[in-house]
Amino acid sequence: KQEVTQIPAALSVPEGENLVLNCSFTDSAIYNLQWFRQDPGKGLTSLLLIQSSQREQTSGRLNASLDKSSGRSTLYIAASQPGDSATYLCAVSGNQFYFGTGTSLTVIP
Amino acid sequence: NAGVTQTPKFQVLKTGQSMTLQCAQDMNHNSMYWYRQDPGMGLRLIYYSASEGTTDKGEVPNGYNVSRLNKREFSLRLESAAPSQTSVYFCASTRAVEARQFFGPGTRLTVL
C-alpha cells in the first residue's frame, strides 16, 4: 500500500522568506503527484500537478519538483506572504489517490 | 460553473440513523471520489467511480455505500451511522486519473 509522508507537520516563517515543503512516497508506480492548499474549514484547491514523466511544474511563486526514483517531491514557495498561511497537502495517484497528512504553514507578518 | 457541490454542509446524526450525502459536478468529469478527513489521518478514500456505471472500494469503505446516479452525481450513504463516522467528508472529481482533482467544500458530519 502506498504511504505518503509530509515533513514537517507544521512550519512557521517570517514574511518574505523562501521555504520548502517535503513529500515522500513509498511506491514509485504513480501517474502523477499533486500539491493542494487547504484553508481552515474549506475544501482543497489544486496548486500544481506533476505528471510522472515530468520533473517540475511552476505557477507564480510556487515550484514543485518530482523525483520518482527516490519517491520525493518538494514544493518551493518564494517570497512567502501572510496569505500563504494554510495547510499544504500532497497526493499521489496510482490505482487510487493517496494523501499525506499535510504541512500547516504560518507566515508571520 | 459551480464546480463540485456538496449537500448538506453540516449534519448531526444519532447512532443508528441513516443519511445520504449528495455530490454533483458540472465539469463533465468522468471520475468521482468520496474521501473522509480526520485529524492526524489525512484524507482517506472511501469509494470512487472511475466512470458512469462503475464504483469501486477505496481504503476505508466499511459502513458506506455509494451510487453513481449519472455522470454528474455521486452519492454516499451511511446506512447505520456510528460515532466513528464523525468526520469531514469531501467529494472530488477529475476528467481522468492523470488529471487534476477538483474538490467540493465538504460536509461536516457528527454522529452522537
PDB file of N, CA, C and O in Angstrom, chain A residues 1 31-32 34 36 38 41-44 46-47 49 51 89 93-97 99 101, chain B residues 33 35 37 40-43 45 48 57-59 90 97-101 103-105 108:
ATOM      1  N   LYS A   1       0.839  -1.189   0.000  1.00  0.00           N
ATOM      2  CA  LYS A   1       0.000   0.000   0.000  1.00  0.00           C
ATOM      3  C   LYS A   1       0.878   1.245   0.000  1.00  0.00           C
ATOM      4  O   LYS A   1       1.874   1.300   0.694  1.00  0.00           O
ATOM      5  N   TYR A  31       0.829   7.819 -11.415  1.00  0.00           N
ATOM      6  CA  TYR A  31       0.507   8.575 -12.629  1.00  0.00           C
ATOM      7  C   TYR A  31       0.970  10.017 -12.497  1.00  0.00           C
ATOM      8  O   TYR A  31       1.458  10.616 -13.440  1.00  0.00           O
ATOM      9  N   ASN A  32       0.736  10.578 -11.300  1.00  0.00           N
ATOM     10  CA  ASN A  32       1.116  11.968 -11.101  1.00  0.00           C
ATOM     11  C   ASN A  32       1.179  12.276  -9.610  1.00  0.00           C
ATOM     12  O   ASN A  32       0.833  11.432  -8.767  1.00  0.00           O
ATOM     13  N   GLN A  34       0.172  15.626  -7.009  1.00  0.00           N
ATOM     14  CA  GLN A  34      -0.456  16.942  -6.932  1.00  0.00           C
ATOM     15  C   GLN A  34      -0.154  17.570  -5.589  1.00  0.00           C
ATOM     16  O   GLN A  34      -0.102  16.874  -4.564  1.00  0.00           O
ATOM     17  N   PHE A  36      -1.827  20.428  -3.046  1.00  0.00           N
ATOM     18  CA  PHE A  36      -3.069  21.121  -2.763  1.00  0.00           C
ATOM     19  C   PHE A  36      -2.853  22.107  -1.620  1.00  0.00           C
ATOM     20  O   PHE A  36      -1.974  21.930  -0.771  1.00  0.00           O
ATOM     21  N   GLN A  38      -5.211  23.852   1.510  1.00  0.00           N
ATOM     22  CA  GLN A  38      -6.478  23.793   2.229  1.00  0.00           C
ATOM     23  C   GLN A  38      -6.506  24.874   3.291  1.00  0.00           C
ATOM     24  O   GLN A  38      -5.671  24.893   4.189  1.00  0.00           O
ATOM     25  N   GLY A  41     -11.457  24.934   7.428  1.00  0.00           N
ATOM     26  CA  GLY A  41     -12.888  24.779   7.185  1.00  0.00           C
ATOM     27  C   GLY A  41     -13.286  24.757   5.726  1.00  0.00           C
ATOM     28  O   GLY A  41     -14.479  24.826   5.407  1.00  0.00           O
ATOM     29  N   LYS A  42     -12.310  24.661   4.839  1.00  0.00           N
ATOM     30  CA  LYS A  42     -12.603  24.709   3.406  1.00  0.00           C
ATOM     31  C   LYS A  42     -12.188  23.407   2.721  1.00  0.00           C
ATOM     32  O   LYS A  42     -11.535  22.548   3.305  1.00  0.00           O
ATOM     33  N   GLY A  43     -12.550  23.316   1.441  1.00  0.00           N
ATOM     34  CA  GLY A  43     -12.098  22.186   0.630  1.00  0.00           C
ATOM     35  C   GLY A  43     -10.677  22.385   0.151  1.00  0.00           C
ATOM     36  O   GLY A  43     -10.010  23.345   0.519  1.00  0.00           O
ATOM     37  N   LEU A  44     -10.216  21.465  -0.685  1.00  0.00           N
ATOM     38  CA  LEU A  44      -8.860  21.517  -1.204  1.00  0.00           C
ATOM     39  C   LEU A  44      -8.837  22.191  -2.560  1.00  0.00           C
ATOM     40  O   LEU A  44      -9.742  21.982  -3.382  1.00  0.00           O
ATOM     41  N   SER A  46      -6.355  22.586  -5.899  1.00  0.00           N
ATOM     42  CA  SER A  46      -5.163  22.069  -6.557  1.00  0.00           C
ATOM     43  C   SER A  46      -4.248  23.223  -6.954  1.00  0.00           C
ATOM     44  O   SER A  46      -4.673  24.189  -7.589  1.00  0.00           O
ATOM     45  N   LEU A  47      -2.976  23.126  -6.557  1.00  0.00           N
ATOM     46  CA  LEU A  47      -1.988  24.154  -6.873  1.00  0.00           C
ATOM     47  C   LEU A  47      -1.144  23.782  -8.085  1.00  0.00           C
ATOM     48  O   LEU A  47      -0.953  24.578  -8.993  1.00  0.00           O
ATOM     49  N   LEU A  49       0.205  20.218 -10.560  1.00  0.00           N
ATOM     50  CA  LEU A  49       0.105  18.811 -10.919  1.00  0.00           C
ATOM     51  C   LEU A  49       1.354  18.458 -11.710  1.00  0.00           C
ATOM     52  O   LEU A  49       1.669  19.134 -12.699  1.00  0.00           O
ATOM     53  N   GLN A  51       3.022  15.400 -13.803  1.00  0.00           N
ATOM     54  CA  GLN A  51       2.854  14.061 -14.361  1.00  0.00           C
ATOM     55  C   GLN A  51       4.099  13.230 -14.064  1.00  0.00           C
ATOM     56  O   GLN A  51       5.181  13.767 -13.843  1.00  0.00           O
ATOM     57  N   LEU A  89      -1.079  20.006   1.202  1.00  0.00           N
ATOM     58  CA  LEU A  89      -1.106  18.543   1.118  1.00  0.00           C
ATOM     59  C   LEU A  89      -0.585  18.088  -0.235  1.00  0.00           C
ATOM     60  O   LEU A  89      -0.821  18.731  -1.250  1.00  0.00           O
ATOM     61  N   SER A  93      -1.243   9.650  -7.302  1.00  0.00           N
ATOM     62  CA  SER A  93      -2.273   8.811  -7.906  1.00  0.00           C
ATOM     63  C   SER A  93      -1.629   7.629  -8.588  1.00  0.00           C
ATOM     64  O   SER A  93      -0.678   7.765  -9.342  1.00  0.00           O
ATOM     65  N   GLY A  94      -2.136   6.464  -8.232  1.00  0.00           N
ATOM     66  CA  GLY A  94      -1.764   5.231  -8.912  1.00  0.00           C
ATOM     67  C   GLY A  94      -3.084   4.589  -9.267  1.00  0.00           C
ATOM     68  O   GLY A  94      -3.874   5.141 -10.014  1.00  0.00           O
ATOM     69  N   ASN A  95      -3.386   3.437  -8.709  1.00  0.00           N
ATOM     70  CA  ASN A  95      -4.722   2.876  -8.863  1.00  0.00           C
ATOM     71  C   ASN A  95      -5.748   3.714  -8.110  1.00  0.00           C
ATOM     72  O   ASN A  95      -6.909   3.774  -8.473  1.00  0.00           O
ATOM     73  N   GLN A  96      -5.314   4.302  -7.021  1.00  0.00           N
ATOM     74  CA  GLN A  96      -6.156   5.185  -6.227  1.00  0.00           C
ATOM     75  C   GLN A  96      -5.348   6.431  -5.892  1.00  0.00           C
ATOM     76  O   GLN A  96      -4.207   6.550  -6.308  1.00  0.00           O
ATOM     77  N   PHE A  97      -5.995   7.330  -5.159  1.00  0.00           N
ATOM     78  CA  PHE A  97      -5.297   8.523  -4.710  1.00  0.00           C
ATOM     79  C   PHE A  97      -4.915   8.363  -3.247  1.00  0.00           C
ATOM     80  O   PHE A  97      -5.729   7.927  -2.437  1.00  0.00           O
ATOM     81  N   PHE A  99      -3.123  10.518   0.026  1.00  0.00           N
ATOM     82  CA  PHE A  99      -2.753  11.840   0.503  1.00  0.00           C
ATOM     83  C   PHE A  99      -1.798  11.758   1.671  1.00  0.00           C
ATOM     84  O   PHE A  99      -1.878  10.841   2.499  1.00  0.00           O
ATOM     85  N   THR A 101      -0.538  13.794   5.253  1.00  0.00           N
ATOM     86  CA  THR A 101      -1.301  14.433   6.317  1.00  0.00           C
ATOM     87  C   THR A 101      -1.125  15.948   6.333  1.00  0.00           C
ATOM     88  O   THR A 101      -1.774  16.626   7.102  1.00  0.00           O
TER      89      THR A 101
ATOM     90  N   TYR B  33     -15.074  10.879  -6.592  1.00  0.00           N
ATOM     91  CA  TYR B  33     -14.465  10.264  -5.411  1.00  0.00           C
ATOM     92  C   TYR B  33     -15.143  10.762  -4.140  1.00  0.00           C
ATOM     93  O   TYR B  33     -15.589  11.909  -4.088  1.00  0.00           O
ATOM     94  N   TYR B  35     -14.037  11.069  -0.056  1.00  0.00           N
ATOM     95  CA  TYR B  35     -12.989  10.970   0.951  1.00  0.00           C
ATOM     96  C   TYR B  35     -13.552  11.351   2.302  1.00  0.00           C
ATOM     97  O   TYR B  35     -14.522  12.096   2.400  1.00  0.00           O
ATOM     98  N   GLN B  37     -11.891  13.067   5.966  1.00  0.00           N
ATOM     99  CA  GLN B  37     -10.703  13.704   6.521  1.00  0.00           C
ATOM    100  C   GLN B  37     -10.821  13.741   8.023  1.00  0.00           C
ATOM    101  O   GLN B  37     -11.757  14.322   8.570  1.00  0.00           O
ATOM    102  N   GLY B  40      -5.016  14.183  11.946  1.00  0.00           N
ATOM    103  CA  GLY B  40      -3.871  13.293  12.056  1.00  0.00           C
ATOM    104  C   GLY B  40      -3.877  12.126  11.080  1.00  0.00           C
ATOM    105  O   GLY B  40      -2.905  11.371  11.019  1.00  0.00           O
ATOM    106  N   MET B  41      -4.982  11.959  10.326  1.00  0.00           N
ATOM    107  CA  MET B  41      -5.080  10.816   9.405  1.00  0.00           C
ATOM    108  C   MET B  41      -5.023  11.253   7.944  1.00  0.00           C
ATOM    109  O   MET B  41      -4.904  10.424   7.063  1.00  0.00           O
ATOM    110  N   GLY B  42      -5.135  12.525   7.694  1.00  0.00           N
ATOM    111  CA  GLY B  42      -5.164  12.969   6.312  1.00  0.00           C
ATOM    112  C   GLY B  42      -6.476  12.594   5.645  1.00  0.00           C
ATOM    113  O   GLY B  42      -7.449  12.219   6.303  1.00  0.00           O
ATOM    114  N   LEU B  43      -6.503  12.679   4.330  1.00  0.00           N
ATOM    115  CA  LEU B  43      -7.674  12.266   3.564  1.00  0.00           C
ATOM    116  C   LEU B  43      -7.551  10.791   3.199  1.00  0.00           C
ATOM    117  O   LEU B  43      -6.498  10.347   2.756  1.00  0.00           O
ATOM    118  N   LEU B  45      -9.528   7.640   1.035  1.00  0.00           N
ATOM    119  CA  LEU B  45     -10.520   7.370   0.004  1.00  0.00           C
ATOM    120  C   LEU B  45     -11.516   6.324   0.494  1.00  0.00           C
ATOM    121  O   LEU B  45     -11.135   5.248   0.957  1.00  0.00           O
ATOM    122  N   TYR B  48     -14.778   5.244  -4.998  1.00  0.00           N
ATOM    123  CA  TYR B  48     -14.637   6.064  -6.181  1.00  0.00           C
ATOM    124  C   TYR B  48     -15.403   5.444  -7.342  1.00  0.00           C
ATOM    125  O   TYR B  48     -15.758   4.261  -7.319  1.00  0.00           O
ATOM    126  N   LYS B  57     -14.281   0.146  -4.281  1.00  0.00           N
ATOM    127  CA  LYS B  57     -13.918   0.463  -2.913  1.00  0.00           C
ATOM    128  C   LYS B  57     -12.556   1.148  -2.871  1.00  0.00           C
ATOM    129  O   LYS B  57     -11.660   0.829  -3.634  1.00  0.00           O
ATOM    130  N   GLY B  58     -12.459   2.062  -1.909  1.00  0.00           N
ATOM    131  CA  GLY B  58     -11.184   2.678  -1.626  1.00  0.00           C
ATOM    132  C   GLY B  58     -10.549   2.060  -0.404  1.00  0.00           C
ATOM    133  O   GLY B  58     -10.722   0.872  -0.135  1.00  0.00           O
ATOM    134  N   GLU B  59      -9.889   2.901   0.361  1.00  0.00           N
ATOM    135  CA  GLU B  59      -9.129   2.423   1.515  1.00  0.00           C
ATOM    136  C   GLU B  59     -10.020   2.087   2.715  1.00  0.00           C
ATOM    137  O   GLU B  59      -9.742   1.157   3.474  1.00  0.00           O
ATOM    138  N   PHE B  90     -15.439  14.795   1.910  1.00  0.00           N
ATOM    139  CA  PHE B  90     -15.195  15.557   0.692  1.00  0.00           C
ATOM    140  C   PHE B  90     -15.492  14.716  -0.529  1.00  0.00           C
ATOM    141  O   PHE B  90     -15.123  13.541  -0.604  1.00  0.00           O
ATOM    142  N   VAL B  97      -7.705   9.936 -14.446  1.00  0.00           N
ATOM    143  CA  VAL B  97      -6.872   9.687 -13.272  1.00  0.00           C
ATOM    144  C   VAL B  97      -5.569  10.486 -13.328  1.00  0.00           C
ATOM    145  O   VAL B  97      -4.998  10.808 -12.286  1.00  0.00           O
ATOM    146  N   GLU B  98      -5.130  10.850 -14.532  1.00  0.00           N
ATOM    147  CA  GLU B  98      -3.877  11.591 -14.642  1.00  0.00           C
ATOM    148  C   GLU B  98      -4.101  13.100 -14.602  1.00  0.00           C
ATOM    149  O   GLU B  98      -3.151  13.873 -14.745  1.00  0.00           O
ATOM    150  N   ALA B  99      -5.338  13.527 -14.387  1.00  0.00           N
ATOM    151  CA  ALA B  99      -5.666  14.964 -14.405  1.00  0.00           C
ATOM    152  C   ALA B  99      -5.886  15.496 -12.989  1.00  0.00           C
ATOM    153  O   ALA B  99      -5.939  14.751 -12.018  1.00  0.00           O
ATOM    154  N   ARG B 100      -6.036  16.801 -12.907  1.00  0.00           N
ATOM    155  CA  ARG B 100      -6.250  17.445 -11.606  1.00  0.00           C
ATOM    156  C   ARG B 100      -7.549  16.978 -10.969  1.00  0.00           C
ATOM    157  O   ARG B 100      -8.536  16.739 -11.651  1.00  0.00           O
ATOM    158  N   GLN B 101      -7.529  16.926  -9.622  1.00  0.00           N
ATOM    159  CA  GLN B 101      -8.747  16.683  -8.875  1.00  0.00           C
ATOM    160  C   GLN B 101      -9.331  18.007  -8.421  1.00  0.00           C
ATOM    161  O   GLN B 101      -8.605  18.905  -7.985  1.00  0.00           O
ATOM    162  N   PHE B 103     -12.186  19.602  -5.766  1.00  0.00           N
ATOM    163  CA  PHE B 103     -12.871  19.218  -4.545  1.00  0.00           C
ATOM    164  C   PHE B 103     -14.081  20.091  -4.277  1.00  0.00           C
ATOM    165  O   PHE B 103     -14.092  21.286  -4.599  1.00  0.00           O
ATOM    166  N   GLY B 104     -15.078  19.484  -3.625  1.00  0.00           N
ATOM    167  CA  GLY B 104     -16.195  20.239  -3.096  1.00  0.00           C
ATOM    168  C   GLY B 104     -15.826  20.854  -1.755  1.00  0.00           C
ATOM    169  O   GLY B 104     -14.741  20.610  -1.221  1.00  0.00           O
ATOM    170  N   PRO B 105     -16.743  21.644  -1.160  1.00  0.00           N
ATOM    171  CA  PRO B 105     -16.456  22.350   0.086  1.00  0.00           C
ATOM    172  C   PRO B 105     -16.520  21.476   1.323  1.00  0.00           C
ATOM    173  O   PRO B 105     -16.095  21.896   2.397  1.00  0.00           O
ATOM    174  N   ARG B 108     -19.547  18.465   7.073  1.00  0.00           N
ATOM    175  CA  ARG B 108     -19.116  18.139   8.444  1.00  0.00           C
ATOM    176  C   ARG B 108     -20.193  17.311   9.107  1.00  0.00           C
ATOM    177  O   ARG B 108     -21.289  17.804   9.335  1.00  0.00           O
TER     178      ARG B 108
END
